[in-house]
Short mmCIF file of C-alpha atoms in Angstrom, two decimals:
data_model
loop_
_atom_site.label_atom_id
_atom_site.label_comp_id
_atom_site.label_asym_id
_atom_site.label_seq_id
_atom_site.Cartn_x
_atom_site.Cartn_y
_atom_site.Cartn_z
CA UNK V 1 15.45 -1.85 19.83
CA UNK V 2 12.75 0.25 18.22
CA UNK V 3 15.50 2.06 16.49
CA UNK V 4 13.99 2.64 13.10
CA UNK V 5 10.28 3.98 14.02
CA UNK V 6 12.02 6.43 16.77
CA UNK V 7 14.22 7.46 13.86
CA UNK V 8 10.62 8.35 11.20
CA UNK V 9 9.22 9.71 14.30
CA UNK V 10 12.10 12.10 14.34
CA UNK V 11 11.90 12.52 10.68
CA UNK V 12 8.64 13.60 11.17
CA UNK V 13 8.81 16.59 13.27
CA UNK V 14 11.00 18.49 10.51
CA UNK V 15 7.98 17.63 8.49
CA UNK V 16 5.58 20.60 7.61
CA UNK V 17 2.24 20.00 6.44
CA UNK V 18 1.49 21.60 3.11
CA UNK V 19 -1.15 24.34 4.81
CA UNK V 20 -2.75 25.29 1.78
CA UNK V 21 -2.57 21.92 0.09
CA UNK V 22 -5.59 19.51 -0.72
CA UNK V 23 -7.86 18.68 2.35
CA UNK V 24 -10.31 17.00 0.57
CA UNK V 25 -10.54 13.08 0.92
CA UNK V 26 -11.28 12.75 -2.84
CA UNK V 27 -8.11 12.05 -5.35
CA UNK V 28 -7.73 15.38 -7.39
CA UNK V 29 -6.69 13.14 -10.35
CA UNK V 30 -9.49 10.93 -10.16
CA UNK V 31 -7.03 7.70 -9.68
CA UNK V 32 -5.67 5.22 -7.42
CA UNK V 33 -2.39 3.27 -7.93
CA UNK V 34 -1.76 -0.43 -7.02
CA UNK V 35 1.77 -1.22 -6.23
CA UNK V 36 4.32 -3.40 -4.60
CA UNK V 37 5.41 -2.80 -0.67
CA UNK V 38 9.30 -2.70 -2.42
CA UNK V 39 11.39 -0.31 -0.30
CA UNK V 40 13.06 0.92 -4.23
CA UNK V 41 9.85 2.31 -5.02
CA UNK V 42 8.68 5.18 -4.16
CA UNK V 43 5.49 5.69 -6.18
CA UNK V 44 5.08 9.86 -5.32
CA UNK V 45 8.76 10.69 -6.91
CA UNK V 46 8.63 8.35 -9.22
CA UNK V 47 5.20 9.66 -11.13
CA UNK V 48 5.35 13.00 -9.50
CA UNK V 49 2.49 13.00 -7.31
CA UNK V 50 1.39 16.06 -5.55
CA UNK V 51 -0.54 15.83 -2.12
CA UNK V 52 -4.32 14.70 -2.75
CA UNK V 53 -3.70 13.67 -6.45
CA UNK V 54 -3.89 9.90 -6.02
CA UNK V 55 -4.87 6.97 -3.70
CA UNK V 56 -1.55 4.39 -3.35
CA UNK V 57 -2.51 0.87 -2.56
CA UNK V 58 0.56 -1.47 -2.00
CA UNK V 59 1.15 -5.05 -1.10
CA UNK V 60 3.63 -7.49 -1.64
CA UNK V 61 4.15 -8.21 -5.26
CA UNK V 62 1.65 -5.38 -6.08
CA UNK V 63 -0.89 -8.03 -6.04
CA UNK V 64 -4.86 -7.59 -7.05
CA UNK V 65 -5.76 -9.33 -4.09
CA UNK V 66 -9.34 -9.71 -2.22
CA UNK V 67 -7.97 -6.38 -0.23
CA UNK V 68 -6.78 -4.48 -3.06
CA UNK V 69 -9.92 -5.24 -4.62
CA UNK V 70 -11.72 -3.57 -1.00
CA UNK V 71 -9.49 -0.83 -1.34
CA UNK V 72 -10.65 -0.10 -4.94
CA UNK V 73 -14.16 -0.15 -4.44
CA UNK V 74 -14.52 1.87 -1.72
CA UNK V 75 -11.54 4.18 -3.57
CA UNK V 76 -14.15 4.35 -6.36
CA UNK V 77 -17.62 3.92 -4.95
CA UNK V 78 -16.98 6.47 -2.39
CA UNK V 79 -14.04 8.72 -3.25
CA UNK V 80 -14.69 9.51 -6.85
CA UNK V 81 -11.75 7.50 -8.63
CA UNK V 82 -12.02 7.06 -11.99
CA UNK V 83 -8.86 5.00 -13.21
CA UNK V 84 -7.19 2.17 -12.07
CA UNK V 85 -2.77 1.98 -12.54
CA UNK V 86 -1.42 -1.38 -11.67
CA UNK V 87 2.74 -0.93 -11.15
CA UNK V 88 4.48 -4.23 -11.00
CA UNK V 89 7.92 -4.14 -11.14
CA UNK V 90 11.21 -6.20 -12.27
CA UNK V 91 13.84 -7.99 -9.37
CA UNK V 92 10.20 -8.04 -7.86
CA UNK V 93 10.86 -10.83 -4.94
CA UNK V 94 7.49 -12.67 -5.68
CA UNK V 95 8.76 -14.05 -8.76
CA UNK V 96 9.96 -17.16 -7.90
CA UNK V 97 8.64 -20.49 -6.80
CA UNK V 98 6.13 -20.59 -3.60
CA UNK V 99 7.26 -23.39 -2.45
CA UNK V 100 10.46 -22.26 -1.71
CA UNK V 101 9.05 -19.05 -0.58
CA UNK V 102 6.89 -20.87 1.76
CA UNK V 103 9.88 -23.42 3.37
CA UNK V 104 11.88 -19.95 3.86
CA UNK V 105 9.47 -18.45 5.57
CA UNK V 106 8.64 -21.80 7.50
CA UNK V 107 12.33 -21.35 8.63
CA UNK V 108 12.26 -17.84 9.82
CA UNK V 109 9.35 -18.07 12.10
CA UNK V 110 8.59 -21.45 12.24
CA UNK V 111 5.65 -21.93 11.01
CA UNK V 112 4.45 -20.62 7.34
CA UNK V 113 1.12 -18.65 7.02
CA UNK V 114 -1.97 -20.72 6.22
CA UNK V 115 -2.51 -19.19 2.36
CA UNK V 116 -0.83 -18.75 -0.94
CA UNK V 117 1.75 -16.24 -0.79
CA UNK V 118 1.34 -15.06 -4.26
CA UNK V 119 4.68 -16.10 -5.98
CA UNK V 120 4.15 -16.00 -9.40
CA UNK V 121 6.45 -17.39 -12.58
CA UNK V 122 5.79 -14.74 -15.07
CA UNK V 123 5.81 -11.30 -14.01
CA UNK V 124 3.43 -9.84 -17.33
CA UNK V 125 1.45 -13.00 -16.79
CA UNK V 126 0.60 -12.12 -13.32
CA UNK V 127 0.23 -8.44 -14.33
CA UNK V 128 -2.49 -9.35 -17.17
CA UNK V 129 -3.93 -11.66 -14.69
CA UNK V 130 -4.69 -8.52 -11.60
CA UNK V 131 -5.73 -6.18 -14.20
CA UNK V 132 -8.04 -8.84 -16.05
CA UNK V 133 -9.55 -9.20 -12.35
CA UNK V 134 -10.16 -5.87 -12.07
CA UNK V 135 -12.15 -5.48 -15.60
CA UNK V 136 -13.81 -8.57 -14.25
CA UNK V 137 -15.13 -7.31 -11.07
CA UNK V 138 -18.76 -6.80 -11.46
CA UNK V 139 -19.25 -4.24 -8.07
CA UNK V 140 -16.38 -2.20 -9.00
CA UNK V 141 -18.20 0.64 -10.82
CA UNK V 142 -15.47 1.93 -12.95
CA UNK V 143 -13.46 -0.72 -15.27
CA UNK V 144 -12.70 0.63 -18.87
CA UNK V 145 -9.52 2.92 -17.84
CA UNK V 146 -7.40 -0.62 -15.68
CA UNK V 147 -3.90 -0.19 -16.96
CA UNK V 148 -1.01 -2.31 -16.04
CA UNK V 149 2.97 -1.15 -16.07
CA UNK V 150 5.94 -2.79 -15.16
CA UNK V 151 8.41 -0.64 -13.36
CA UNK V 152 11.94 -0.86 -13.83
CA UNK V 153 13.56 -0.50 -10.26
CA UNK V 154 17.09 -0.19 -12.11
CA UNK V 155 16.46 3.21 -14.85
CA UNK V 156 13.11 4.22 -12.43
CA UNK V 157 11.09 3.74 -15.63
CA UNK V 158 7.43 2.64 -16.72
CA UNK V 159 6.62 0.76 -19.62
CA UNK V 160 3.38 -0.64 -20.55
CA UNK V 161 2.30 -3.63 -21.19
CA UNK V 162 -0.89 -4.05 -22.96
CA UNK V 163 -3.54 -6.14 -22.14
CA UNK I 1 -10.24 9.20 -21.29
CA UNK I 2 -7.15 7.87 -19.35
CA UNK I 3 -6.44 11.49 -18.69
CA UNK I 4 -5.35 10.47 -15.40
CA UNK I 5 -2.44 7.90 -16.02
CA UNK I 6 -1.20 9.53 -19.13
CA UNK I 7 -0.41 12.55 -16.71
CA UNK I 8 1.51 10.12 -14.44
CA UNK I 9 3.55 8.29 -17.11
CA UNK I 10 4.67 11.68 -18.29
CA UNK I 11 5.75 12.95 -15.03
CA UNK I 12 7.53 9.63 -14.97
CA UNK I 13 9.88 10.89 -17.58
CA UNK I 14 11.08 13.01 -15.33
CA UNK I 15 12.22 11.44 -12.93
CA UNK I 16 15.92 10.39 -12.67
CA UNK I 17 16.83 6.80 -10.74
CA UNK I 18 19.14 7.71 -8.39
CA UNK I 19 22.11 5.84 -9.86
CA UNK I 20 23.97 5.24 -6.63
CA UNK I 21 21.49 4.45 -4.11
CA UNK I 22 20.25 1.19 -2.72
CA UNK I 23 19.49 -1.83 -5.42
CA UNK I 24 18.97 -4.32 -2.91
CA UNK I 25 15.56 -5.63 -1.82
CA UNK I 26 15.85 -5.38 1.86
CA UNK I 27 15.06 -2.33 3.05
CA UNK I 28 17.76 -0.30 4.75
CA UNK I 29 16.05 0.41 7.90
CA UNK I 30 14.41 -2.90 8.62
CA UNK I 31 11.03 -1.37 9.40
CA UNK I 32 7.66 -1.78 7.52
CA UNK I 33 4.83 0.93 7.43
CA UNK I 34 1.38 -0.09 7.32
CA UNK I 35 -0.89 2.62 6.38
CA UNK I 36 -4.25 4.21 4.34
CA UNK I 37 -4.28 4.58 0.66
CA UNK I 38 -5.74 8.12 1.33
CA UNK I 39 -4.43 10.49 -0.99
CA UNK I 40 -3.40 13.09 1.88
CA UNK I 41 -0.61 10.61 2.91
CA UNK I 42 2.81 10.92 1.64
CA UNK I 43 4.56 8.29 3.59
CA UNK I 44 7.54 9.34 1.97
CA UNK I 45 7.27 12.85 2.33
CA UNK I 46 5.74 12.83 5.96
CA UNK I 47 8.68 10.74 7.38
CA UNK I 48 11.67 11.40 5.19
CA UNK I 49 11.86 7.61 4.00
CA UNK I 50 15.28 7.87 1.20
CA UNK I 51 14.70 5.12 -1.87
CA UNK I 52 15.33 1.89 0.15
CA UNK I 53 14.65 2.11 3.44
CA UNK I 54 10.93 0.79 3.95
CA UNK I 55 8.60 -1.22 2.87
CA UNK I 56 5.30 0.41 2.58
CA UNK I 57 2.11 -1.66 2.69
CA UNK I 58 -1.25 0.48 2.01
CA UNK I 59 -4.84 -0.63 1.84
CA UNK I 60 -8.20 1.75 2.60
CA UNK I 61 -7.94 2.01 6.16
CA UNK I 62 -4.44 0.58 6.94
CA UNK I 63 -6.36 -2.47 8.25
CA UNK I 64 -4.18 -5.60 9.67
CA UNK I 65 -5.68 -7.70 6.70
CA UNK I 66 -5.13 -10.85 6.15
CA UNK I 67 -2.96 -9.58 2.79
CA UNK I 68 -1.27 -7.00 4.88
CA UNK I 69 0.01 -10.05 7.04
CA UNK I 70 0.93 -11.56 3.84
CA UNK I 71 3.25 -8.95 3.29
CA UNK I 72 4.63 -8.47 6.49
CA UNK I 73 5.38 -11.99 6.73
CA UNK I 74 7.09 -11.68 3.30
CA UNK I 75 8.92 -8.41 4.48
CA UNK I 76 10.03 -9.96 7.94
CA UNK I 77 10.66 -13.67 6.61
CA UNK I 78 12.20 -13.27 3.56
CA UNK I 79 13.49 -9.16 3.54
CA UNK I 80 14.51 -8.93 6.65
CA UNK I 81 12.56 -6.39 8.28
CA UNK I 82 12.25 -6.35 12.22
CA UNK I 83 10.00 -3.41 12.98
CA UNK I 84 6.65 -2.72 11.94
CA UNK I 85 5.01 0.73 11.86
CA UNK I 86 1.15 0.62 11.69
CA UNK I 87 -0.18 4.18 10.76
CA UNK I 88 -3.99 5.45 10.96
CA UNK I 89 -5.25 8.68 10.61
CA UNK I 90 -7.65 11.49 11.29
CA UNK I 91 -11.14 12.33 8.97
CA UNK I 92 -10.30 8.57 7.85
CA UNK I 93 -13.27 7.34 4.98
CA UNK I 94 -13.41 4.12 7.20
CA UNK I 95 -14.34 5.34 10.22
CA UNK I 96 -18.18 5.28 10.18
CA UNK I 97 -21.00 2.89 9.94
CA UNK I 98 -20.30 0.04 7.54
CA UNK I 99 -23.89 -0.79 6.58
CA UNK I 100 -23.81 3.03 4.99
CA UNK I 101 -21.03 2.67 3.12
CA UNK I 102 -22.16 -0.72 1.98
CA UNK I 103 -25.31 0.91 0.57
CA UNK I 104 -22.81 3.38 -1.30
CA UNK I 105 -20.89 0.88 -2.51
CA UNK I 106 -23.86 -0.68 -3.80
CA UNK I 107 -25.61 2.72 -5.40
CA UNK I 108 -22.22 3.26 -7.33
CA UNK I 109 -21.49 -0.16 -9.08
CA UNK I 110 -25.16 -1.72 -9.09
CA UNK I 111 -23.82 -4.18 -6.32
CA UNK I 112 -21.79 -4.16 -3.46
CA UNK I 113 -18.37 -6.59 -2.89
CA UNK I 114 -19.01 -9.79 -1.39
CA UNK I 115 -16.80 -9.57 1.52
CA UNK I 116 -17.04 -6.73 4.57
CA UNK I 117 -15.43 -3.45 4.08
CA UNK I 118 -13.67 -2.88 7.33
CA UNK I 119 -15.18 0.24 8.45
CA UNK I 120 -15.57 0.84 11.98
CA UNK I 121 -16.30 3.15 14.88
CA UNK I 122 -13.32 4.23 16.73
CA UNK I 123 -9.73 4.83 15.17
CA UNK I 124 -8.02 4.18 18.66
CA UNK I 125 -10.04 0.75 18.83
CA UNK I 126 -9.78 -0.23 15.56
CA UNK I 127 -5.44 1.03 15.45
CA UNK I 128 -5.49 -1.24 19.19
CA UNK I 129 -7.01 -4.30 17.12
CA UNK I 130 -4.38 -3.97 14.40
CA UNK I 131 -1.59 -3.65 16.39
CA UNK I 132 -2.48 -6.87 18.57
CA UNK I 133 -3.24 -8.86 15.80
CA UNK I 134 -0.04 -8.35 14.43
CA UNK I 135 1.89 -9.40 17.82
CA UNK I 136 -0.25 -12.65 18.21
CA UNK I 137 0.14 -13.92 14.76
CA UNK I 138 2.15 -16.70 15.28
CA UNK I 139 4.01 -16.87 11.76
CA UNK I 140 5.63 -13.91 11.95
CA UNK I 141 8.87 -13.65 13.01
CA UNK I 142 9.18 -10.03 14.64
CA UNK I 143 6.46 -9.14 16.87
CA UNK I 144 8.38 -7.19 19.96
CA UNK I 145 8.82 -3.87 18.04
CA UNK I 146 5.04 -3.44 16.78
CA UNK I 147 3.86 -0.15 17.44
CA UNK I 148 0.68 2.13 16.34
CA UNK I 149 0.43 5.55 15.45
CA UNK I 150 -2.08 8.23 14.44
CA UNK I 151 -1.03 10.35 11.54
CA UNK I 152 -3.10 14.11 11.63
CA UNK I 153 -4.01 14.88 8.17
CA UNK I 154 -4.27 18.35 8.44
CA UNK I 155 -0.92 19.18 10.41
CA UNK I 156 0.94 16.41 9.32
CA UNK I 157 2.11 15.09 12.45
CA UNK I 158 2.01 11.86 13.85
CA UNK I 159 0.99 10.64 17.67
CA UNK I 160 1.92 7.26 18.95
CA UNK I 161 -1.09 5.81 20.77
CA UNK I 162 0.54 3.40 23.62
CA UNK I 163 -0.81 -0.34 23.09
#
């Protein structure tokens, strides 16, 4: 029990903070990153990002939910982000039917929780849908640079998809 | 324009899958990490997580939302995940007066989001109120290994706070 956060807590201790590395709470690159929670991505090797560079939002699916939207606002409004990078990605497991997502969860606890869990069909519909909402989103103050990528989990590749 | 991105889809290029390592969707170690977008956290880097292992759920703050329960119950119902990790950390942008930021918020885009922003007054309180909302949500599957943590910014090092 408790066997895999004793074994990051242990990871932790070899890890050395970079001393002379950004302190600052603003993103020296001026972006944040929405992403899915998927344990084969691992957005800072992936795109190379140094300490400070970027703010990382993820959820399940890589979603532009009513909290990624939070996260965004305050990531621009108070922290100076300029851009916006939405990373979906393929074998995503949200692409699928809910209702089966729902009965499987149903099974595992059950009970299912009392919203939509966000399965989607199409995986470049529901990217052109979360960055749509973003352009759409009247108090976020910075809305011409929303791009969206899909991420290929398999090659560890972007590729755009214009919207 | 898009200076930003561009940057990140060419560092992309450099960046080799690693061919043999995990494909599959459930993450190695069964644990999920909640934590802050802020750009001075490098899950990854800060507790050695190799491509597979975790799933990593970020939002400003690394609030127990309600989509950060969407994902867990995703992660634990469907991925197999048993353990969940909720990280917080020091010189956080959330911890403060919320009326303040709303005001920022509001001087940045012309108006503010519709919806509060989570800030609040104490990390310890507000990591406490995470935490137990996590083990009394009844749709979740795993709720006996649910522990909270403080991650120091500036020496890298995390501290458990006992719940």
């Amino acid at each position: 029990m408790g066997g895999a956060i004793d074994e990051l807590v242990k990871r932790n201790l070899d890890h050395r903070a970079d001393s002379e590395s950004a302190r600052a709470a603003r993103p020296g690159l001026r972006v944040a990153v929405l992403t899915c929670m998927d344990a084969r991505i691992r957005p800072g090797v992936a795109m190379g990002l140094e300490l400070g560079e970027a703010h990382v939002i993820r959820n399940a699916g890589g979603l532009v939910t009513e909290d990624a939207l939070r996260s965004l606002a305050i990531s621009q409004g108070a922290l100076g982000t300029r851009e916006v990078m939405v990373v979906m990605h393929t074998r995503c497991g949200l692409e699928g039917d809910e209702h089966e997502l729902r009965k499987e969860l149903a099974r595992a606890a059950g009970l299912a929780p009392p919203f939509p869990l966000g399965r989607f069909a199409s995986l470049e519909r529901a990217l052109r849908e979360g960055v749509q909402r973003i352009r759409t989103t009247p108090w976020l103050p910075h809305r011409d640079q929303v791009r969206g990528f899909v991420y290929d989990v398999d090659e560890g590749r972007l590729r755009e998809v214009e919207i």
